[in-house]
GROMACS .gro file of C-alpha atoms in nm:
model
  257
    1MET     CA    1  11.970  13.366  13.236
    2TRP     CA    2  11.767  13.144  13.037
    3CYS     CA    3  11.931  12.872  12.799
    4HIS     CA    4  11.893  12.934  12.382
    5SER     CA    5  11.832  12.623  12.361
    6CYS     CA    6  11.592  12.431  12.607
    7LYS     CA    7  11.493  12.811  12.753
    8GLU     CA    8  11.557  12.692  13.104
    9GLY     CA    9  11.658  12.869  13.395
   10TYR     CA   10  12.038  12.855  13.452
   11ASP     CA   11  12.379  13.020  13.674
   12GLU     CA   12  12.461  13.378  13.538
   13GLU     CA   13  12.831  13.220  13.526
   14ASP     CA   14  12.711  13.033  13.235
   15ALA     CA   15  12.746  13.173  12.865
   16GLY     CA   16  12.403  13.146  12.694
   17THR     CA   17  12.345  12.776  12.726
   18CYS     CA   18  12.306  12.563  13.031
   19LYS     CA   19  12.550  12.253  13.111
   20GLU     CA   20  12.273  11.982  13.005
   21CYS     CA   21  12.247  12.131  12.651
   22TYR     CA   22  12.620  12.220  12.636
   23ASP     CA   23  12.709  11.848  12.667
   24GLU     CA   24  12.406  11.711  12.436
   25ALA     CA   25  12.496  11.938  12.181
   26SER     CA   26  12.872  11.778  12.212
   27GLU     CA   27  12.764  11.432  12.205
   28THR     CA   28  12.577  11.510  11.919
   29GLU     CA   29  12.884  11.672  11.718
   30GLU     CA   30  13.087  11.379  11.808
   31GLU     CA   31  12.856  11.156  11.667
   32LEU     CA   32  12.853  11.358  11.348
   33LYS     CA   33  13.227  11.341  11.292
   34ARG     CA   34  13.214  10.972  11.366
   35GLU     CA   35  12.956  10.958  11.060
   36ILE     CA   36  13.169  11.192  10.875
   37ASP     CA   37  13.486  10.963  10.914
   38GLU     CA   38  13.298  10.608  10.827
   39LEU     CA   39  13.157  10.779  10.501
   40ARG     CA   40  13.505  10.890  10.406
   41SER     CA   41  13.634  10.608  10.498
   42ARG     CA   42  13.395  10.397  10.230
   43LEU     CA   43  13.467  10.654   9.961
   44LEU     CA   44  13.840  10.524   9.979
   45PHE     CA   45  13.720  10.206   9.821
   46LEU     CA   46  13.717  10.138   9.434
   47ARG     CA   47  13.441   9.906   9.459
   48LEU     CA   48  13.593   9.588   9.279
   49PRO     CA   49  13.444   9.291   9.252
   50SER     CA   50  13.603   9.040   9.543
   51PRO     CA   51  13.750   8.747   9.391
   52THR     CA   52  13.633   8.575   9.748
   53LEU     CA   53  13.316   8.581   9.601
   54ASP     CA   54  13.388   8.584   9.230
   55ALA     CA   55  13.520   8.269   9.081
   56ALA     CA   56  13.591   8.471   8.785
   57SER     CA   57  13.827   8.708   8.922
   58ALA     CA   58  14.038   8.468   9.112
   59PRO     CA   59  14.270   8.366   8.852
   60ASN     CA   60  14.395   8.668   8.796
   61CYS     CA   61  14.489   8.769   9.152
   62ASP     CA   62  14.883   8.733   9.207
   63LEU     CA   63  14.793   8.654   9.603
   64LEU     CA   64  14.677   8.382   9.817
   65LEU     CA   65  14.660   8.415  10.168
   66HIS     CA   66  14.623   8.134  10.398
   67ALA     CA   67  14.426   8.138  10.729
   68ILE     CA   68  14.632   7.936  11.044
   69PRO     CA   69  14.379   7.865  11.292
   70SER     CA   70  14.551   7.855  11.703
   71CYS     CA   71  14.567   7.495  11.760
   72PRO     CA   72  14.487   7.443  12.139
   73SER     CA   73  14.719   7.157  12.155
   74SER     CA   74  15.040   7.390  11.994
   75SER     CA   75  15.178   7.506  12.344
   76SER     CA   76  15.227   7.164  12.462
   77GLY     CA   77  15.472   6.946  12.357
   78ALA     CA   78  15.692   6.933  12.104
   79GLY     CA   79  15.394   6.946  11.849
   80GLY     CA   80  15.417   7.355  11.869
   81ASP     CA   81  15.649   7.399  11.617
   82GLY     CA   82  15.580   7.186  11.363
   83ASP     CA   83  15.217   7.323  11.362
   84ALA     CA   84  15.275   7.670  11.347
   85GLY     CA   85  15.441   7.589  10.996
   86ARG     CA   86  15.198   7.292  10.869
   87ALA     CA   87  15.035   7.330  10.516
   88PRO     CA   88  14.648   7.468  10.588
   89ASP     CA   89  14.381   7.189  10.561
   90THR     CA   90  14.134   7.496  10.399
   91PRO     CA   91  14.168   7.674  10.083
   92ALA     CA   92  14.362   7.975   9.992
   93VAL     CA   93  14.155   8.340   9.990
   94PRO     CA   94  14.271   8.490   9.692
   95ALA     CA   95  14.353   8.889   9.649
   96HIS     CA   96  14.563   9.143   9.448
   97ARG     CA   97  14.874   9.317   9.614
   98VAL     CA   98  14.766   9.616   9.487
   99ILE     CA   99  14.444   9.632   9.689
  100LEU     CA  100  14.581   9.481  10.017
  101ALA     CA  101  14.874   9.718   9.999
  102SER     CA  102  14.659  10.049   9.919
  103ARG     CA  103  14.444   9.955  10.241
  104SER     CA  104  14.691   9.823  10.515
  105PRO     CA  105  14.977   9.960  10.570
  106VAL     CA  106  15.127   9.652  10.720
  107PHE     CA  107  15.080   9.477  10.382
  108ARG     CA  108  15.214   9.777  10.209
  109ALA     CA  109  15.572   9.694  10.434
  110MET     CA  110  15.516   9.372  10.337
  111LEU     CA  111  15.448   9.361   9.962
  112GLU     CA  112  15.690   9.651   9.873
  113ASN     CA  113  15.989   9.541   9.986
  114GLU     CA  114  16.203   9.218   9.951
  115MET     CA  115  15.996   9.001  10.242
  116GLU     CA  116  15.941   8.637  10.149
  117GLU     CA  117  15.546   8.701  10.087
  118SER     CA  118  15.648   8.935   9.877
  119ARG     CA  119  15.836   8.702   9.668
  120SER     CA  120  15.638   8.411   9.687
  121GLY     CA  121  15.279   8.561   9.625
  122VAL     CA  122  15.218   8.319   9.938
  123ILE     CA  123  15.096   8.483  10.288
  124LYS     CA  124  15.007   8.299  10.608
  125ILE     CA  125  14.743   8.468  10.854
  126TYR     CA  126  14.793   8.307  11.202
  127ASP     CA  127  14.526   8.253  11.466
  128VAL     CA  128  14.264   8.325  11.205
  129SER     CA  129  13.993   8.127  11.075
  130TYR     CA  130  13.941   8.101  10.709
  131ASP     CA  131  13.562   8.260  10.715
  132ILE     CA  132  13.732   8.542  10.918
  133LEU     CA  133  13.972   8.609  10.699
  134ARG     CA  134  13.739   8.582  10.387
  135ALA     CA  135  13.558   8.834  10.526
  136PHE     CA  136  13.848   9.036  10.573
  137VAL     CA  137  13.989   9.030  10.247
  138HIS     CA  138  13.584   9.047  10.089
  139TYR     CA  139  13.618   9.393  10.321
  140MET     CA  140  13.929   9.512  10.169
  141TYR     CA  141  13.717   9.522   9.841
  142THR     CA  142  13.384   9.647   9.889
  143ALA     CA  143  13.367   9.786  10.261
  144GLU     CA  144  13.082   9.542  10.349
  145ALA     CA  145  13.075   9.260  10.634
  146LEU     CA  146  12.826   9.052  10.779
  147LEU     CA  147  12.862   9.081  11.077
  148ASP     CA  148  12.721   8.903  11.448
  149GLU     CA  149  12.967   9.008  11.786
  150GLN     CA  150  13.183   8.708  11.719
  151MET     CA  151  13.303   8.807  11.346
  152ALA     CA  152  13.287   9.127  11.445
  153SER     CA  153  13.544   9.144  11.755
  154ASP     CA  154  13.780   8.880  11.558
  155LEU     CA  155  13.760   9.147  11.265
  156LEU     CA  156  13.843   9.381  11.468
  157VAL     CA  157  14.092   9.201  11.606
  158LEU     CA  158  14.250   9.156  11.255
  159ALA     CA  159  14.191   9.500  11.176
  160GLU     CA  160  14.379   9.620  11.431
  161LYS     CA  161  14.681   9.386  11.363
  162TYR     CA  162  14.689   9.462  10.959
  163GLU     CA  163  14.596   9.851  11.060
  164VAL     CA  164  14.286   9.862  10.891
  165LYS     CA  165  14.145  10.162  11.029
  166HIS     CA  166  13.829  10.191  10.913
  167LEU     CA  167  13.746   9.815  10.951
  168LYS     CA  168  13.826   9.842  11.332
  169ALA     CA  169  13.630  10.197  11.364
  170TYR     CA  170  13.325   9.931  11.167
  171CYS     CA  171  13.334   9.638  11.367
  172GLU     CA  172  13.384   9.852  11.732
  173LYS     CA  173  13.080  10.028  11.622
  174PHE     CA  174  12.870   9.720  11.612
  175ILE     CA  175  13.007   9.561  11.896
  176THR     CA  176  12.910   9.883  12.113
  177SER     CA  177  12.572   9.867  11.984
  178LYS     CA  178  12.484   9.518  12.078
  179VAL     CA  179  12.636   9.605  12.467
  180ASN     CA  180  12.473   9.500  12.789
  181ASN     CA  181  12.431   9.399  13.138
  182GLU     CA  182  12.556   9.054  13.003
  183ASN     CA  183  12.836   9.112  12.852
  184ALA     CA  184  12.952   9.492  12.965
  185ILE     CA  185  13.209   9.293  13.192
  186THR     CA  186  13.397   9.110  12.890
  187HIS     CA  187  13.355   9.384  12.638
  188TYR     CA  188  13.536   9.627  12.873
  189ALA     CA  189  13.793   9.385  12.877
  190PHE     CA  190  13.804   9.320  12.538
  191ALA     CA  191  13.836   9.712  12.462
  192HIS     CA  192  14.121   9.772  12.677
  193ARG     CA  193  14.328   9.489  12.508
  194HIS     CA  194  14.255   9.652  12.151
  195SER     CA  195  14.240   9.997  12.218
  196ALA     CA  196  13.864  10.039  12.167
  197LYS     CA  197  13.792  10.401  12.298
  198GLN     CA  198  13.399  10.368  12.182
  199LEU     CA  199  13.320  10.033  12.350
  200LEU     CA  200  13.522  10.116  12.663
  201GLU     CA  201  13.305  10.394  12.729
  202ALA     CA  202  12.980  10.226  12.639
  203SER     CA  203  13.096   9.920  12.853
  204LEU     CA  204  13.216  10.107  13.145
  205SER     CA  205  12.875  10.345  13.147
  206VAL     CA  206  12.668   9.973  13.157
  207LEU     CA  207  12.888   9.856  13.413
  208MET     CA  208  12.841  10.174  13.643
  209ASP     CA  209  12.434  10.144  13.619
  210SER     CA  210  12.493   9.778  13.770
  211MET     CA  211  12.748   9.832  14.049
  212SER     CA  212  12.568   9.649  14.332
  213THR     CA  213  12.559   9.330  14.144
  214LEU     CA  214  12.886   9.337  13.945
  215ALA     CA  215  13.090   9.097  14.209
  216ASP     CA  216  12.841   8.838  14.207
  217ARG     CA  217  12.890   8.739  13.801
  218GLU     CA  218  13.151   8.522  13.710
  219GLU     CA  219  13.265   8.738  13.464
  220TYR     CA  220  13.382   8.979  13.720
  221LYS     CA  221  13.558   8.698  13.914
  222GLU     CA  222  13.762   8.592  13.591
  223LEU     CA  223  13.865   8.940  13.539
  224VAL     CA  224  13.992   8.958  13.923
  225GLU     CA  225  14.194   8.647  13.861
  226LYS     CA  226  14.330   8.754  13.522
  227ASP     CA  227  14.332   9.109  13.509
  228PRO     CA  228  14.278   9.286  13.844
  229ARG     CA  229  14.403   9.617  13.738
  230LEU     CA  230  14.091   9.675  13.540
  231VAL     CA  231  13.847   9.593  13.817
  232VAL     CA  232  14.026   9.868  13.994
  233GLU     CA  233  13.981  10.115  13.687
  234ILE     CA  234  13.556   9.980  13.711
  235TYR     CA  235  13.567  10.091  14.111
  236GLU     CA  236  13.777  10.428  14.046
  237ALA     CA  237  13.570  10.528  13.730
  238TYR     CA  238  13.237  10.472  13.955
  239LEU     CA  239  13.400  10.658  14.301
  240ASN     CA  240  13.459  10.941  14.049
  241ARG     CA  241  13.107  10.926  13.886
  242GLN     CA  242  12.965  10.869  14.255
  243VAL     CA  243  13.193  11.229  14.389
  244ASN     CA  244  13.086  11.434  14.032
  245THR     CA  245  12.718  11.362  14.089
  246ALA     CA  246  12.729  11.461  14.493
  247ALA     CA  247  12.945  11.805  14.357
  248GLY     CA  248  12.656  11.839  14.099
  249LYS     CA  249  12.402  11.814  14.400
  250ASP     CA  250  12.564  12.067  14.599
  251THR     CA  251  12.578  12.314  14.315
  252ASP     CA  252  12.207  12.233  14.272
  253CYS     CA  253  12.137  12.354  14.648
  254SER     CA  254  12.345  12.631  14.653
  255SER     CA  255  12.193  12.783  14.351
  256ARG     CA  256  11.851  12.785  14.489
  257LYS     CA  257  11.928  12.941  14.812
   0.00000   0.00000   0.00000
């Protein structure tokens, strides 16, 4: 029989399209679905001026967000608890509660109930820098962010924490586009921690192509110490691919006979 797409011959038990063309069409369909979801997410935004960039709108805001960066010394000695409650050194990031509540179910629950943040109008965001928090609030208004890999990673973590799904997907797509042989191990571990499926698959695919040198890398040795379970998963995925490849070759040989 002949494939309707590539016009090549294929086994009779296949229906209308060869496996290669079917798989390619499925990948294209998934990519189109992701693009449609991204466009729908962007349509949810009201395109209001962001108070983080527009000084004129800041006085009208009814919330102040404070970034409380993680402190390396907070886990040692008696200073830890004091650091957690300390006054932030950076300026507050202004925002409107109606905007945050409409973008994030976590903020909605916080602001629509009698929680301290709702009464005081002050929200402390822990383990984040001022620049990341400012970019986070700006995205909540505009669906835009100027990303590099570090910014995208930090924003993804914050988006996951506050369940801003469209921002998480936006950052994940950016990081996925930057995956290469040098950073695949780091991104694979990061994707596991934050349930980033697209990034996980892209990182694993790169790792599969460089298994011969994998064990020589410092990142690999660190992963063995910190999370050996992930190392096992990488090798299991590699073995499965080898088995599937061998099975595919056997099928091709049988069809030629």
